[in-house]
XYZ file of C-alpha atoms in Angstrom:
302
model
C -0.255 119.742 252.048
C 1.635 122.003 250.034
C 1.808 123.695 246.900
C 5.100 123.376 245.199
C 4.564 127.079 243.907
C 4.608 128.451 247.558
C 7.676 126.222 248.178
C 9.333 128.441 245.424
C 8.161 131.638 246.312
C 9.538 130.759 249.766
C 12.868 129.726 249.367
C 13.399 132.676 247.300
C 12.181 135.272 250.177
C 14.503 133.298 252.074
C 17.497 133.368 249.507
C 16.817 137.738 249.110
C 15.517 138.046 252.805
C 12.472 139.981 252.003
C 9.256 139.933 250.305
C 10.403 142.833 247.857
C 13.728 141.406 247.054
C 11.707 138.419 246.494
C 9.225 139.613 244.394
C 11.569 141.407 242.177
C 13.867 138.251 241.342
C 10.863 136.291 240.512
C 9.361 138.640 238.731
C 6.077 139.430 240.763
C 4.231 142.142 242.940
C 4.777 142.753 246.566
C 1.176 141.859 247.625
C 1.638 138.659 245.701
C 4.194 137.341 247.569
C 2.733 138.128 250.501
C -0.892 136.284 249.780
C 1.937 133.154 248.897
C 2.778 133.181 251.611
C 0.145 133.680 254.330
C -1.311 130.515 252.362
C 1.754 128.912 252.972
C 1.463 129.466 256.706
C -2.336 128.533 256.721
C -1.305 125.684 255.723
C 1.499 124.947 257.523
C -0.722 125.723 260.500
C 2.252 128.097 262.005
C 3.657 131.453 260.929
C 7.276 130.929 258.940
C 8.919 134.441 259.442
C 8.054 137.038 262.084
C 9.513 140.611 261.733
C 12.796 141.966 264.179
C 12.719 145.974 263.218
C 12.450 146.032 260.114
C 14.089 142.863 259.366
C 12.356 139.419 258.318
C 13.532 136.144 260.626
C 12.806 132.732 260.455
C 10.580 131.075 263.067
C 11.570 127.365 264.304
C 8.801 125.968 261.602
C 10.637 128.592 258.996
C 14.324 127.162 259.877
C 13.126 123.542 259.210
C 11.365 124.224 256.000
C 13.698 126.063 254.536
C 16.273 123.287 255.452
C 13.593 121.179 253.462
C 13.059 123.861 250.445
C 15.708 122.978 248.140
C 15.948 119.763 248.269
C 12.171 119.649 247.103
C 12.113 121.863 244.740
C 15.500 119.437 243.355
C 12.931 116.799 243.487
C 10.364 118.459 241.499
C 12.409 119.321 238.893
C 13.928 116.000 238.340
C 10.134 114.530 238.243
C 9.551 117.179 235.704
C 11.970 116.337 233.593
C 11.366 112.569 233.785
C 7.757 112.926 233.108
C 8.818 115.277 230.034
C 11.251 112.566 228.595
C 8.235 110.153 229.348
C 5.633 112.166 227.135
C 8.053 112.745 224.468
C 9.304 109.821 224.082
C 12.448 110.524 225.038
C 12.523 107.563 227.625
C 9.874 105.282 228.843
C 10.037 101.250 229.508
C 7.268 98.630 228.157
C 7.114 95.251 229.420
C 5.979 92.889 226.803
C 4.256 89.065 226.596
C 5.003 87.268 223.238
C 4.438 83.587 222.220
C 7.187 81.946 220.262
C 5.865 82.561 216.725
C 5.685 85.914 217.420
C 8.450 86.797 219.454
C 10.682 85.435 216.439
C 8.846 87.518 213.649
C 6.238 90.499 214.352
C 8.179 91.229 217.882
C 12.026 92.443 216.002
C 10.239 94.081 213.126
C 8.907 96.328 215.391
C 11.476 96.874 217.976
C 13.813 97.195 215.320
C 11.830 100.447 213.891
C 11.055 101.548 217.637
C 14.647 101.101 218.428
C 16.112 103.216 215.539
C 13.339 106.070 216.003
C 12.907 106.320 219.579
C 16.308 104.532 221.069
C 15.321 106.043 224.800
C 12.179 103.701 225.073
C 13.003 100.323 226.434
C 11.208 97.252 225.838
C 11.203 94.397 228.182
C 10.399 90.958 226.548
C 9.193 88.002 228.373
C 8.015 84.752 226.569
C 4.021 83.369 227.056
C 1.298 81.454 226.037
C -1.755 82.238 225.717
C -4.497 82.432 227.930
C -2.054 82.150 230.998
C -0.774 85.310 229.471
C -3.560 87.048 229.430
C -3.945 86.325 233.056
C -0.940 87.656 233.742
C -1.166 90.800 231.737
C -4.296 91.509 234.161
C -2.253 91.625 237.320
C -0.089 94.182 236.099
C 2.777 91.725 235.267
C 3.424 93.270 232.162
C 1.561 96.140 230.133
C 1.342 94.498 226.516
C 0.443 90.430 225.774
C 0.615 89.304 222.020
C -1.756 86.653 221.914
C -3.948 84.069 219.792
C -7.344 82.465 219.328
C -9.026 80.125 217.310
C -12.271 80.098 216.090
C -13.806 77.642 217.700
C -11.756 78.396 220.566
C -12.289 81.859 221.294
C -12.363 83.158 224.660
C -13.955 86.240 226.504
C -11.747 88.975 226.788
C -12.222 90.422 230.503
C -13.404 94.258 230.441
C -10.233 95.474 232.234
C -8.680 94.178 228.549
C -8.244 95.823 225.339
C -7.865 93.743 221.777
C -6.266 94.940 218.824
C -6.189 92.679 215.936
C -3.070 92.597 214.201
C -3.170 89.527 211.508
C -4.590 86.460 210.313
C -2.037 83.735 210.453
C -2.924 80.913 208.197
C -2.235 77.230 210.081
C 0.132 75.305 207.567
C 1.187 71.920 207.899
C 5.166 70.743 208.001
C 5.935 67.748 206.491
C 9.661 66.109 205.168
C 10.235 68.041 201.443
C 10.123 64.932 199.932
C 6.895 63.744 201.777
C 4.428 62.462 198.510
C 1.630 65.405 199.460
C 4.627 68.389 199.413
C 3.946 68.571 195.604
C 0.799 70.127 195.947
C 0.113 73.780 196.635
C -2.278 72.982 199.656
C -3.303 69.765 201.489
C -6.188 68.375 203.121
C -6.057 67.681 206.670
C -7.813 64.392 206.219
C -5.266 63.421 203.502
C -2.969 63.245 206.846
C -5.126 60.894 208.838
C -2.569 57.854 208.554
C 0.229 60.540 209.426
C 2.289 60.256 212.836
C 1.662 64.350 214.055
C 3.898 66.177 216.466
C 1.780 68.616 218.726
C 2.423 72.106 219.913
C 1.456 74.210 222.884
C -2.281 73.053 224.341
C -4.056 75.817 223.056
C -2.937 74.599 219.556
C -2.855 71.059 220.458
C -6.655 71.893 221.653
C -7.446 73.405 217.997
C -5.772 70.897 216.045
C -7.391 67.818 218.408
C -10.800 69.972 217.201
C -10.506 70.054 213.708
C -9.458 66.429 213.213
C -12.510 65.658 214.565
C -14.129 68.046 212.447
C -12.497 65.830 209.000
C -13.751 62.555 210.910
C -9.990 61.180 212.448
C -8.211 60.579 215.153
C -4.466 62.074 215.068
C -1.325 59.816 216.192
C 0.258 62.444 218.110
C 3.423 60.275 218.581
C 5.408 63.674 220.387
C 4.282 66.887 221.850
C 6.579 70.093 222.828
C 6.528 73.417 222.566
C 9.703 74.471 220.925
C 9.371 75.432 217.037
C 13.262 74.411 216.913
C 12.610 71.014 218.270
C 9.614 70.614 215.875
C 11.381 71.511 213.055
C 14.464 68.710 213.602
C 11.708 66.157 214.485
C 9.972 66.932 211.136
C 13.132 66.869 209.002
C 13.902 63.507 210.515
C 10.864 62.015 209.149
C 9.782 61.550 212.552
C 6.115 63.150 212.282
C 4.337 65.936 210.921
C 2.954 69.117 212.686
C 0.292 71.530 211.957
C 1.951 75.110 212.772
C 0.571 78.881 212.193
C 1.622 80.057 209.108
C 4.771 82.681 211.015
C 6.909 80.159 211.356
C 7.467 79.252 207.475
C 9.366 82.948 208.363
C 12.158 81.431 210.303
C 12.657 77.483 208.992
C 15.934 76.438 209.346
C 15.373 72.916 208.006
C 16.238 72.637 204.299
C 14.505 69.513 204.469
C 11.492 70.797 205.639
C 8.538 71.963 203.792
C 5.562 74.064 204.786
C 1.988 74.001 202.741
C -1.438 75.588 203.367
C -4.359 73.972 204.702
C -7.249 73.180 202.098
C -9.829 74.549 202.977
C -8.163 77.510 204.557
C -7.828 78.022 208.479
C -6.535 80.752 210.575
C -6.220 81.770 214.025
C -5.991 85.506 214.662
C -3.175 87.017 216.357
C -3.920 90.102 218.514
C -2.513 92.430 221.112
C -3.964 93.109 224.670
C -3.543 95.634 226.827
C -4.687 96.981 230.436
C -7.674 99.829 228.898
C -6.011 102.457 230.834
C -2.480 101.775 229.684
C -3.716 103.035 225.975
C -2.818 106.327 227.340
C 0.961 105.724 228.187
C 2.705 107.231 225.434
C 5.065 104.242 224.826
C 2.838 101.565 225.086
C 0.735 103.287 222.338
C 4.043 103.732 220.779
C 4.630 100.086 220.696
C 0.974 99.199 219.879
C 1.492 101.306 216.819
C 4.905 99.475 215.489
C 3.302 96.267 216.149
C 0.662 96.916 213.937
C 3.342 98.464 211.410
C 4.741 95.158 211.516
C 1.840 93.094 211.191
C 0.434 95.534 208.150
C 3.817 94.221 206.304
C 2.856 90.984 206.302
C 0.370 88.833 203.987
C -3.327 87.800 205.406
C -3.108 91.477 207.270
C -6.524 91.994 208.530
């Protein structure tokens, strides 16, 4: 209804109590202020001042917008100043979706660089899995989801969704260090067929059911959970083996744990997602940006 420049122009005819007074603090001509404010009262739908001599006084609409004036244009400025901190990165908050693997490696690389050149943007971390995630990410729940597919397990990305690759992450396979096939540089995954296996989330309980069958076995999964931790202490027990992405070898914590590459090779490819309009917001771009900084640092970088 109104246009915050006609708010200013009025409360400073009221504050110098005439249109010349006005227009010389503010720097303009007479006959500006006064086209200011006749479209101020057009739309207003009522005159603001009427004239006593030679004096200007406030009409009944005048007295209660001008009891309105400052605290508006208080308003305004502190908007203005937000949305400057906002554009320069002075400020801002992102709300991110990581799983595990991710939140314990790519995730405090980057923060860590966003934190020490931009300490004013805040990032929000929340843990996921992928594709419930995703699903989440496209009701708004959060602006960024770090994600991962599969090959043979890829799904559609909606068209409200953005992907950015970030890495490869090559699947390894944990076993006890003195297990007999940790002396090799790689192993087969049907050299594990007799194996007991200890499963992971059901996307990569999904993949790794798949490509069993692909080497012609069934696995023993003799435990399933989704904490690395747990994984790792079930492993170093002698309790089972597990096929894990290749981020985790990052963050063992098991001395008696070894990790060693699939033969032949697999991957799953670790992205980032984001709402298509939110590409725009200068700290989730800023975030995008040190993820990929992160990822880039790392081996099998696509």
């Amino acid at each position: 209804m109104f246009d915050s420049r006609h708010i200013k122009t009025f409360h400073a005819v009221v504050a110098a109590g005439s249109y010349s007074a006005a227009a010389r603090a503010l720097g303009y001509t007479q006959p500006a202020i006064t086209q200011q404010m006749k479209a101020l009262e057009r739309a207003v739908g009522t005159p603001l001042f009427t004239r006593v001599g030679r004096r200007m006084r406030l009409t009944e609409a005048g007295e209660a917008l001008a009891r309105h004036a400052e605290t508006i244009l208080d308003t305004l400025s502190v908007a203005q100043q937000q949305m400057s901190s906002l554009t320069r990165l002075r400020s801002g908050r992102v709300r991110m979706c990581a799983f595990p693997s991710a939140g314990a490696t790519l995730v405090p690389e980057a923060l860590a660089r966003l934190a020490a050149d931009h300490p004013g943007v805040r990032v929000e971390l929340l843990e996921g899995e992928p594709p419930e995630s995703l699903r989440r990410l496209e009701r708004g729940e959060f602006d960024i989801a770090l994600a991962f597919t599969y090959p043979g397990l890829h799904d559609e990305v909606p068209d409200e969704l953005v992907e950015i690759p970030l890495l490869e992450d090559q699947l390894t396979v944990l076993m006890p260090a003195g297990h007999p096939l940790a002396r090799r540089r790689a192993v087969a995954l049907a050299d594990l067929a007799e194996e007991r296996w200890i499963a992971g989330c059901l996307r990569c309980r999904t993949n790794f059911l798949h490509e069993c069958t692909q080497v012609g076995f069934a696995p023993d999964i003799a435990f399933t959970t989704d904490d690395i931790l747990v994984v790792q202490s079930l492993v170093a027990e002698g309790l089972g083996v597990a096929m894990m992405p290749g981020l985790v070898l990052s963050f063992l914590r098991h001395d008696r744990i070894t990790g060693r590459p699939l033969d032949p090779a697999s991957r799953r490819q670790v992205s980032a997602y984001v709402l298509r309009d939110h590409l725009r917001v200068p700290a989730t771009a800023l975030v995008l940006d040190e993820l990929k900084a992160a990822a880039k640092r790392r081996a099998g970088c696509c």
